[in-house]
XYZ file of C-alpha atoms in Angstrom:
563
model
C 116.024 134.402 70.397
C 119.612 133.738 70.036
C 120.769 130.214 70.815
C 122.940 131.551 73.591
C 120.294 133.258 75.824
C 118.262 129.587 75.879
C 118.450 128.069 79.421
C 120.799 125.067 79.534
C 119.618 122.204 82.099
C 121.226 119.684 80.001
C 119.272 116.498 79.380
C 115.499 116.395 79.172
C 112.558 113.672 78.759
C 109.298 113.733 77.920
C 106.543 111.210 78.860
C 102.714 110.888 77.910
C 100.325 110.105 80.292
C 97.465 108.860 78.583
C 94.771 108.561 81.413
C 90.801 107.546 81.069
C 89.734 111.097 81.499
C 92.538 113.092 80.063
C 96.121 112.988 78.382
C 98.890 115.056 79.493
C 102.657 115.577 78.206
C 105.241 116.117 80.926
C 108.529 117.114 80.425
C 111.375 116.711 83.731
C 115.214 116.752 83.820
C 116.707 114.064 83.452
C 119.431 114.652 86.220
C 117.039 116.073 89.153
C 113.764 114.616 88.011
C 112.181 118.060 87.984
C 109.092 118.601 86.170
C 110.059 121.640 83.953
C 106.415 121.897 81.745
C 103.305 119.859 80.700
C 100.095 120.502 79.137
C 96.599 118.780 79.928
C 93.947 117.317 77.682
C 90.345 116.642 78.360
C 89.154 113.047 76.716
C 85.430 112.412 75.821
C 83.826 109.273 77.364
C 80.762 108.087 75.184
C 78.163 106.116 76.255
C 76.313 104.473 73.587
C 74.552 101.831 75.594
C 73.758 101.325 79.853
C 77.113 99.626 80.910
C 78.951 100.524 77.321
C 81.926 103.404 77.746
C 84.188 104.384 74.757
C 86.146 106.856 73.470
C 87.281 107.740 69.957
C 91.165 106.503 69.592
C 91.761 109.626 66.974
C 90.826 111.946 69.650
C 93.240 110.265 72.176
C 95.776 110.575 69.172
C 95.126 114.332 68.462
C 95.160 115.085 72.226
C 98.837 113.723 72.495
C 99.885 115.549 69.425
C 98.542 119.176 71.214
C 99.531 118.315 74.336
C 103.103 117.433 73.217
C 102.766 120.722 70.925
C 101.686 123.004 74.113
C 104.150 121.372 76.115
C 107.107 122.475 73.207
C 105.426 126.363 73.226
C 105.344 126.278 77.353
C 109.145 125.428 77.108
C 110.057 127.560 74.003
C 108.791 130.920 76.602
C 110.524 129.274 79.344
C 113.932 129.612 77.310
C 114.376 125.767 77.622
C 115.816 124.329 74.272
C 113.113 121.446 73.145
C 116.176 119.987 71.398
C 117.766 118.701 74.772
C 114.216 116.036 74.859
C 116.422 113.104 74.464
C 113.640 110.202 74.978
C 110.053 110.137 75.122
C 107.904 107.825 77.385
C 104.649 106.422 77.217
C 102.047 105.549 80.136
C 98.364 104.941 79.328
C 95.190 103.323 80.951
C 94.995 100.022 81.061
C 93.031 97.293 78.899
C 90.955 99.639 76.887
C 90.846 97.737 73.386
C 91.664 99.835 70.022
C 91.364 97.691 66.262
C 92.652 99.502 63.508
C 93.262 99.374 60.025
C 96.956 99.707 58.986
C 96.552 100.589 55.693
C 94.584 103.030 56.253
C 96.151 104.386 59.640
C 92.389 104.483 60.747
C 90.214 102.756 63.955
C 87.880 100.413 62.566
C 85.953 100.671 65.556
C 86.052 103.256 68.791
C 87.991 101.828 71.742
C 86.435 99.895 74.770
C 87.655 101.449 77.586
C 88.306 98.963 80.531
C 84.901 99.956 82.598
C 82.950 98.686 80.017
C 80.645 95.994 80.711
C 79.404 95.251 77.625
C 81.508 91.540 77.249
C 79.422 89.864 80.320
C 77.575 87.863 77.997
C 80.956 86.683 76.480
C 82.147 85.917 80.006
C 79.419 83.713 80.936
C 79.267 81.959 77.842
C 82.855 81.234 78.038
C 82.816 80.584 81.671
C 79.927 78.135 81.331
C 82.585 75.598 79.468
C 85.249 76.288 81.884
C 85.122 73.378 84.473
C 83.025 74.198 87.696
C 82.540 77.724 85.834
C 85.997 78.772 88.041
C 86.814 82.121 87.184
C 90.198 81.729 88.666
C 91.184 79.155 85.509
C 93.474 80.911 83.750
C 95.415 82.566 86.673
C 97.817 80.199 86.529
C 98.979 81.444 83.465
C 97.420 85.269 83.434
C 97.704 86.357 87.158
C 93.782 86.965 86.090
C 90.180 85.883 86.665
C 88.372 85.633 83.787
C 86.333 89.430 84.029
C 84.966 91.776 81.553
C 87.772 93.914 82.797
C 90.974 92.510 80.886
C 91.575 93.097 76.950
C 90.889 89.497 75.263
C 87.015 89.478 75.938
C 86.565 93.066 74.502
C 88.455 91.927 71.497
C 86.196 88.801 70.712
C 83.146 91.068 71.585
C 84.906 93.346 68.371
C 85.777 90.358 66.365
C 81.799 88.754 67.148
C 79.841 92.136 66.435
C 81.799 94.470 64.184
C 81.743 93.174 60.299
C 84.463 96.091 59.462
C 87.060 94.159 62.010
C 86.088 90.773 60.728
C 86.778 91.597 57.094
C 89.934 93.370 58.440
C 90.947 90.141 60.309
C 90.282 88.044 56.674
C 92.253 90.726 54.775
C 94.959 90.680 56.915
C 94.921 94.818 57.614
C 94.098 94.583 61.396
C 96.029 95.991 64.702
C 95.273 95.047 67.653
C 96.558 96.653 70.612
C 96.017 98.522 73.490
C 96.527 102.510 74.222
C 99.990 102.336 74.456
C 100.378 100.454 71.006
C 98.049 102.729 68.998
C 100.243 105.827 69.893
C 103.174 103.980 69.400
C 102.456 102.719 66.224
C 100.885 106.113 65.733
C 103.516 108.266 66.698
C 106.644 106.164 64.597
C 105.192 106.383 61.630
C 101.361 104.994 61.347
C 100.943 103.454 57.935
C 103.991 104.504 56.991
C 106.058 102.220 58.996
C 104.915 102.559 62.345
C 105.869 100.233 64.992
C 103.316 97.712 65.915
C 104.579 96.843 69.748
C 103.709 96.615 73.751
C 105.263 96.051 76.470
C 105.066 93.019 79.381
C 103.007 95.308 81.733
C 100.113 96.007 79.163
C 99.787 92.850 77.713
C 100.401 91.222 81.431
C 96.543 92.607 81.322
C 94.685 91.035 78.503
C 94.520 87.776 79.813
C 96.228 86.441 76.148
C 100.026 86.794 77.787
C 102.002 83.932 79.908
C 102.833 85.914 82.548
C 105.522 83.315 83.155
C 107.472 82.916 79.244
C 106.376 86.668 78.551
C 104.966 85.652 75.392
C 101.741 85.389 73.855
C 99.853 81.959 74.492
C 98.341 80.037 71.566
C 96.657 77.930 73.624
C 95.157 81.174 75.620
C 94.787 83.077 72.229
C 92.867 79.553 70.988
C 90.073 79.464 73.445
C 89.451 83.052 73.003
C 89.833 82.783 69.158
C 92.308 85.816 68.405
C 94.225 85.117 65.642
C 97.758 86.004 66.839
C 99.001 87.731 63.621
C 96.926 90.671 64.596
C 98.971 90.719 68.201
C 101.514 93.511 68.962
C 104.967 92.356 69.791
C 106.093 92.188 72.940
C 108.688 94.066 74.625
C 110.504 95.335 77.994
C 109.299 98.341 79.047
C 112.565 100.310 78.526
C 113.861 100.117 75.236
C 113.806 102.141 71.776
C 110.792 101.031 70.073
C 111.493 103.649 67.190
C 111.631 107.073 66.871
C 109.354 110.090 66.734
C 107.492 111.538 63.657
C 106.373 114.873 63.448
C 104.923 117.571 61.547
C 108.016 119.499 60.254
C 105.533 122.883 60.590
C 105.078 122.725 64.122
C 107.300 123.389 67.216
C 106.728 120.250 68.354
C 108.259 119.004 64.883
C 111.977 119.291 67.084
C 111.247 115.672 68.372
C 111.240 113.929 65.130
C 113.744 111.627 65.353
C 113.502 111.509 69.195
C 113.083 107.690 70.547
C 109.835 106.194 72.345
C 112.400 104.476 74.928
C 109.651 103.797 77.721
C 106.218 102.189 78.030
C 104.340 101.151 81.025
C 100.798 100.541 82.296
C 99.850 103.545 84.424
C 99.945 101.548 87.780
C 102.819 99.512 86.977
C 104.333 103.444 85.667
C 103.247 104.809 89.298
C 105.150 101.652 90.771
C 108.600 103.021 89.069
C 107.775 107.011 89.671
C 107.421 105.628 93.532
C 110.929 103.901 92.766
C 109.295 100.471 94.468
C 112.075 98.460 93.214
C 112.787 96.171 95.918
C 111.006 93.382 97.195
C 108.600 94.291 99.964
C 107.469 98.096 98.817
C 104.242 99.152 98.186
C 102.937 102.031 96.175
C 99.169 102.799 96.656
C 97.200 105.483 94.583
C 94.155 107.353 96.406
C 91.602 108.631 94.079
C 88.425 107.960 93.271
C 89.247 104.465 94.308
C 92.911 102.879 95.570
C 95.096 100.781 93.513
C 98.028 99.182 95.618
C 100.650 97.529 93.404
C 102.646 95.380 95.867
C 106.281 94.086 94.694
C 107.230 90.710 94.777
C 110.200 90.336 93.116
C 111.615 88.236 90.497
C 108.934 85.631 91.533
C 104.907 85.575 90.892
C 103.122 84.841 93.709
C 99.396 83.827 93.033
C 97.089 85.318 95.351
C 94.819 82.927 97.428
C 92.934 86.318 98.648
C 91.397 87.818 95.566
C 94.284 89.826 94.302
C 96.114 90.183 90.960
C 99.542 89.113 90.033
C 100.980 90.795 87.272
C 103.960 92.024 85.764
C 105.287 95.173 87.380
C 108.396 95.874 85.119
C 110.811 94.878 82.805
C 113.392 97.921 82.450
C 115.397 96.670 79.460
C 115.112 93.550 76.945
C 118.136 91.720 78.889
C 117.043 92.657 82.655
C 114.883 90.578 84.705
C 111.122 91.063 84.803
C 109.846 92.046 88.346
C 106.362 90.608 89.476
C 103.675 92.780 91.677
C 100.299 91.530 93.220
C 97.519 94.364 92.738
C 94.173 95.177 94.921
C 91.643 97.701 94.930
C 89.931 99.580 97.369
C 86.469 100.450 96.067
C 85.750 103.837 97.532
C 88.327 106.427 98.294
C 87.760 109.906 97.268
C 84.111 108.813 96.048
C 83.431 108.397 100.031
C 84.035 112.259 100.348
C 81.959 113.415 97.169
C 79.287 111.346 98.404
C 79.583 113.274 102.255
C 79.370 116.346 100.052
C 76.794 115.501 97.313
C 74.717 113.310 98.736
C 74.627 114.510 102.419
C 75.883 118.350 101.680
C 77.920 117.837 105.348
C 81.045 119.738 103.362
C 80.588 122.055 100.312
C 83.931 120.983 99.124
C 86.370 117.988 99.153
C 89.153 119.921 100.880
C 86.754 120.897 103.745
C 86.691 117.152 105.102
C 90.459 117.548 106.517
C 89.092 120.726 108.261
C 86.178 119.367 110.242
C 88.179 115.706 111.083
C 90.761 118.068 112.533
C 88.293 119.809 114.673
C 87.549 116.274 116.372
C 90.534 114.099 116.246
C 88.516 111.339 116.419
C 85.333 109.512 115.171
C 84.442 109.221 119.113
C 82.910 105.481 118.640
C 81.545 106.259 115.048
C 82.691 103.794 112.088
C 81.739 104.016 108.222
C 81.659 101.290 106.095
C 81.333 102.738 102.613
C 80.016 98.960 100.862
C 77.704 101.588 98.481
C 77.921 98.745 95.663
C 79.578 95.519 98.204
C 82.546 94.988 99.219
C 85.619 94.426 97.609
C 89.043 92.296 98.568
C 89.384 90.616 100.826
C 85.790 89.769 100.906
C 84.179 90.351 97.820
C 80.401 90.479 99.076
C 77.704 91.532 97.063
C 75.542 91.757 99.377
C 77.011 93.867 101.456
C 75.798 98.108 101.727
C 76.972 100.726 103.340
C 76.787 101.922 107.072
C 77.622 103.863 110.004
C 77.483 103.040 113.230
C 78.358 103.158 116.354
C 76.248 106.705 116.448
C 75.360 108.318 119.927
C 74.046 111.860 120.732
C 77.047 113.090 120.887
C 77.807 112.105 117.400
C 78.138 114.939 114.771
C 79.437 115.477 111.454
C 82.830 116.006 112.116
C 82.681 112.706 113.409
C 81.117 111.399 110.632
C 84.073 113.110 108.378
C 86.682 111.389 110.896
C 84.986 108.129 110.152
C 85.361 108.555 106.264
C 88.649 109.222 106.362
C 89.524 106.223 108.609
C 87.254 103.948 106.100
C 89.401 104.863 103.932
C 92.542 103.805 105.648
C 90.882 100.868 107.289
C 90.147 99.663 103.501
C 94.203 99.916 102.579
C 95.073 97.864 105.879
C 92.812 95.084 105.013
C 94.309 95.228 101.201
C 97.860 95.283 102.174
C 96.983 92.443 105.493
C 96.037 90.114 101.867
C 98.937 91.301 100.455
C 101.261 89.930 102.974
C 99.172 86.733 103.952
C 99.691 86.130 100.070
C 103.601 86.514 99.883
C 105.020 86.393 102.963
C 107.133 89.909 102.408
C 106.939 92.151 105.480
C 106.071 96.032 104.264
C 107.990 98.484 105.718
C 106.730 101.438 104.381
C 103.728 102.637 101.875
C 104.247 104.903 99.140
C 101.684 107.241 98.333
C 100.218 109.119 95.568
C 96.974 110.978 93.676
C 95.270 113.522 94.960
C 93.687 112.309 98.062
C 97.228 112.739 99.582
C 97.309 116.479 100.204
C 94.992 115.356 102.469
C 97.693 115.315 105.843
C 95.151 113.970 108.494
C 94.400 111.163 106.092
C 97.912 110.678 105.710
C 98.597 110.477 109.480
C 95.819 108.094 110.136
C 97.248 105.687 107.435
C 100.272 105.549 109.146
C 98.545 105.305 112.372
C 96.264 102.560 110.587
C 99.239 100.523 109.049
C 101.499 100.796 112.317
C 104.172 101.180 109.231
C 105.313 104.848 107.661
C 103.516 106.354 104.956
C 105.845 107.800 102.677
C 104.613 110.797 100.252
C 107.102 111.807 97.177
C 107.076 115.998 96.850
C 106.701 115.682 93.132
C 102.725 114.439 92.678
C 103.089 113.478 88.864
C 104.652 109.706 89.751
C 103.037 107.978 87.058
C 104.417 110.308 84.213
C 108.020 109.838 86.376
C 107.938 106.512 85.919
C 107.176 106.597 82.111
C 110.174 109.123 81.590
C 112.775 107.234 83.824
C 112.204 103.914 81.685
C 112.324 106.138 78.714
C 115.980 107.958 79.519
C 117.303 104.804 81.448
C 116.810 102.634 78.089
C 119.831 100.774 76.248
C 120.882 103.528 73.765
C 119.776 107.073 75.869
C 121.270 106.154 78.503
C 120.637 109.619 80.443
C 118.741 108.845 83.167
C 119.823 107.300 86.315
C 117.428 104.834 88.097
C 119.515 105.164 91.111
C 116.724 106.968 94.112
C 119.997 108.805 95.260
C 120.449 110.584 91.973
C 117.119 112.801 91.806
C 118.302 115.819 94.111
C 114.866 116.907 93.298
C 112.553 114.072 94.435
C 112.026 114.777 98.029
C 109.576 113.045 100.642
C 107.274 113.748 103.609
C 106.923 110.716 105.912
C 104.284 110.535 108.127
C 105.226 108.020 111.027
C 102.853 106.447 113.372
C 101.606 108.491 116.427
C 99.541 105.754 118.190
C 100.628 102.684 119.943
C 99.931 99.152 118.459
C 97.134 98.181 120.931
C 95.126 101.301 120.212
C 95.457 100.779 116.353
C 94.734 97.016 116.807
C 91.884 97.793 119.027
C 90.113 100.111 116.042
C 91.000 97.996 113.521
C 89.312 95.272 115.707
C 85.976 97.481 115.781
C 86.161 98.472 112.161
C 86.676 94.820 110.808
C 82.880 94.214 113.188
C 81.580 96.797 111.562
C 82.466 95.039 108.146
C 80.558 92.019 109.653
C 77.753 94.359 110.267
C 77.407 95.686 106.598
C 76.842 92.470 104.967
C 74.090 90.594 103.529
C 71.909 93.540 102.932
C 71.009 92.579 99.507
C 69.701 89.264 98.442
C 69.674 88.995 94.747
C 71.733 90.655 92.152
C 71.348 92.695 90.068
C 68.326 94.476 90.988
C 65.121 94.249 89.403
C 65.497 97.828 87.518
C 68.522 96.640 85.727
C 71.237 98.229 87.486
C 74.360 96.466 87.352
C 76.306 96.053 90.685
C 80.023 97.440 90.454
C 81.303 93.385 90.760
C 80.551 92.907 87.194
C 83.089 95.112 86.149
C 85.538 94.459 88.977
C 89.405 93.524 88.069
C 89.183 90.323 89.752
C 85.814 89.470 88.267
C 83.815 88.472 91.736
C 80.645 89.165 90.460
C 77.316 87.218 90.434
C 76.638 85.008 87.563
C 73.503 85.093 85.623
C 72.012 81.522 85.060
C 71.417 82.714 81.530
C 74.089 81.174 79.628
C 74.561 80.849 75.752
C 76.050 77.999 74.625
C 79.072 77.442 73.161
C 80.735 75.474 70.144
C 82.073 72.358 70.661
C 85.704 73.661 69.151
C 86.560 75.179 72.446
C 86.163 71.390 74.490
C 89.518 70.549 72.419
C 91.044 73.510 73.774
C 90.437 73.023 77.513
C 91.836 69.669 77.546
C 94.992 71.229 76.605
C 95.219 73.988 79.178
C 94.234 71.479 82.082
């Protein structure tokens, strides 16, 4: 095909989304936003062990490389010229822990994704020398609780269990690094020069990084005994970490020589595709669960209501790093595949917006989804799930009402911590992930919140945000971070129908029904080994067992000097 017949839509950027189930390559404009193509991956979770999930990083690897080879073919028959990708992004899940070898370009172990739950012996044997066992010690520093969840206990687990990364460590051949910094390093090179970096939003989450100097912390990377030298360096999230190397052969082989300008943690990446960048907005994700990143500015604010504080963004090495407090809902979309699973009331997820719409109204009937406890702002245990408030008259379009209102009832009492925590009054919610399509869930959030809800046309907001840091970096310079630029971002706002009283009035009855769900359970975990979900939660709320190993007497020294 003749250069001239090739569709010209001037700049373009690509951005990987490297997710816990799959990895995707999305290319958009650079002027509109518009997604042009992508291609999606499947990844492989294994499961060695009850409570152990990995996946194999080479996999991860090869799926980018197809994915960003699909991608190229989709475009190629689409007439687009792959030679107009001026910048490539990265976003990737969170904490999951990768150790290589970098002379041999090879993982000396598979990666621990962040659900694993494997480290809770390391947590309580380092939490039984922290003083009065406070898992809140380090969030001075971190923004985090001490938790199986965050990077630096799955990397001791590696460094106490895995003789290959030990003998690594003595040669001096290890990596660490998260996702993001094994396809980096990957993708500029490998062992032949690749770049060994992250950025402040990843390692904001491994509980080794000073949240506040945006460096690594000896005295942090002492008590868990990491030897820094294996440590990525640590960058902004929008700037040319080096450039693209690929096979010649291929039609992907175009973007060698195209910079990896943009790296961010998937909800910190969600935070930027929402364009949340003042102080005040609010991004929250619905899927199987809700993630609400919450932006506070230039400032950290520690939560005094179980949240995170982390780093949101830091769009260039000479602009200011912006600050976000995080909270989960437990049960979103898992709510309505357990109405259709467990209870068969709908045969498929989008059926639930049908028979809530029939109703209007749970007519009395509340649903307090506490399957595994309760997460912020309570973070009980104990609690289980229930309905009630059932009459004869209730049916199961009630019932599917209630679920949806559970689930918005959940995000009020998230984003009521939020702003108990920093003061900053929210004046809308930005919305994402699937759960959205869902319009009568939509509406009730707004009615829930009293505050528009605020959905973005374009769905893919987490890749968005990895491509705008990528094109907006020092040296591409093709992407404008300005909300009134992208002609082709759009929005549906859903404003509030109801009056306060009425919404305070449910929320009133909902927040009883909360009251009425806990202390179920007595003892954790149960006698058949299950673990509850609170040993694997971020904020690391979970019981702890009164077996504790002991520890050395090397770490005393080091706790004198963090008090």
């Amino acid at each position: 095909m003749a250069a001239s017949d090739r569709v010209v839509l001037g700049p373009l950027v690509g951005a990987i989304d490297q997710g816990t189930s799959s990895t995707r390559f999305l290319v958009f404009n650079a002027k509109t936003a518009e997604l042009l193509s992508h291609h999606q991956v499947e990844i492989k979770q294994k499961f060695p062990k009850e409570g152990w999930v990995e996946q194999d990083p080479k996999e991860i690897l090869q799926s980018v490389y197809e994915c960003v080879e699909k991608t190229c073919e989709k475009l190629n028959q689409l007439n687009i010229d792959i030679t107009n990708i001026k910048a490539v992004g990265v976003s990737n899940q969170r904490e999951t822990t990768v150790v290589w070898d970098k002379t041999t370009g090879e993982p000396l172990y598979n990666a621990i994704v962040w659900l694993d739950l494997r480290t809770q012996p390391t947590v309580e044997r380092l939490l039984k020398i922290i003083p009065g066992q406070n898992t809140s010690f380090f969030k001075t520093r971190t923004g985090l609780p001490l938790s199986t969840y965050f990077s630096a206990v799955k990397l001791r687990w590696l460094l106490d269990n895995v003789e290959e990364i030990r003998q690594a460590v003595r040669d001096g051949r290890a990596m660490f690094g998260t996702i993001d910094s094994w396809l980096i390093w990957s993708l500029t090179g490998g062992k032949n020069g690749g770049v060994h970096c992250t950025d402040v939003t990843n390692a904001s989450r491994t509980m080794l990084f000073n949240i506040h100097s945006l460096e690594w912390d000896s005295e942090l990377c002492h008590f868990f005994d990491v030897p820094m030298e294996i440590l990525p360096k640590v960058r902004s999230s929008s700037e040319i970490y080096g450039l693209m190397k690929m096979c010649p052969s291929l039609k992907s082989g175009a973007l060698t020589g195209v910079p990896i300008s943009g790296c961010l943690g998937d909800q910190s990446a969600a935070l930027v595709g929402q364009m949340c960048f003042k102080d005040g907005q609010a991004k929250n994700t619905y899927g199987t669960g809700c993630f609400l990143l919450y932006n506070t500015g230039q400032k950290p604010v520690l939560s005094e209501h179980g949240l995170l504080t982390t780093v949101a963004y830091k769009l260039g090495r000479d602009k200011p790093v912006y600050y976000a407090l995080e909270g989960s809902v437990a049960i979103a979309g898992a709510v309505v595949r357990w109405l259709r699973d467990n209870l068969g009331i709908v045969k498929s997820s989008s059926e639930i917006e049908k028979l809530a719409a029939e109703v209007g109204t749970s007519y009395g009937c509340y649903f307090v989804p506490a399957f595994s406890g309760l997460y912020a702002p309570y973070w009980e245990p104990s609690a289980r799930g229930i309905i009630c408030g059932l009459t004869q008259f209730t049916n199961k379009n009630h019932i599917a009402f209630a679920a949806l209102e559970a689930v918005c009832f959940q995000t009020r009492e998230i984003l009521d911590a939020m702003n108990k925590d920093c003061g900053i009054p929210l004046s809308e919610l930005q919305v994402d992930g699937g759960m959205t399509n869902n319009k009568i869930l939509m509406q009730l959030q707004a009615d829930i919140l009293c505050i528009p809800v605020v959905k973005p046309s374009m769905p893919e907001t987490t890749a968005l945000g990895a491509a705008m840091a990528a094109g907006a970096a020092e040296g591409v310079g093709v992407w404008s971070l300005n909300p009134g630029d992208l002609t082709a971002v759009t929005w549906e706002r859903f404003e509030p129908q109801i009056n306060p009283e009425e919404s305070e009035y449910r929320y009133a009855r909902w927040k009883k029904a909360v009251m009425k769900s806990m202390g179920w359970e007595i003892s954790e975990p149960q006698a058949n080994g299950d673990s509850s979900i609170f040993s694997s939660l971020p904020l690391g709320f979970y019981i702890v067992s009164s077996m504790i190993m002991l520890i050395g007497a090397k770490y005393i020294s080091v706790l004198s000097a963090l008090t």
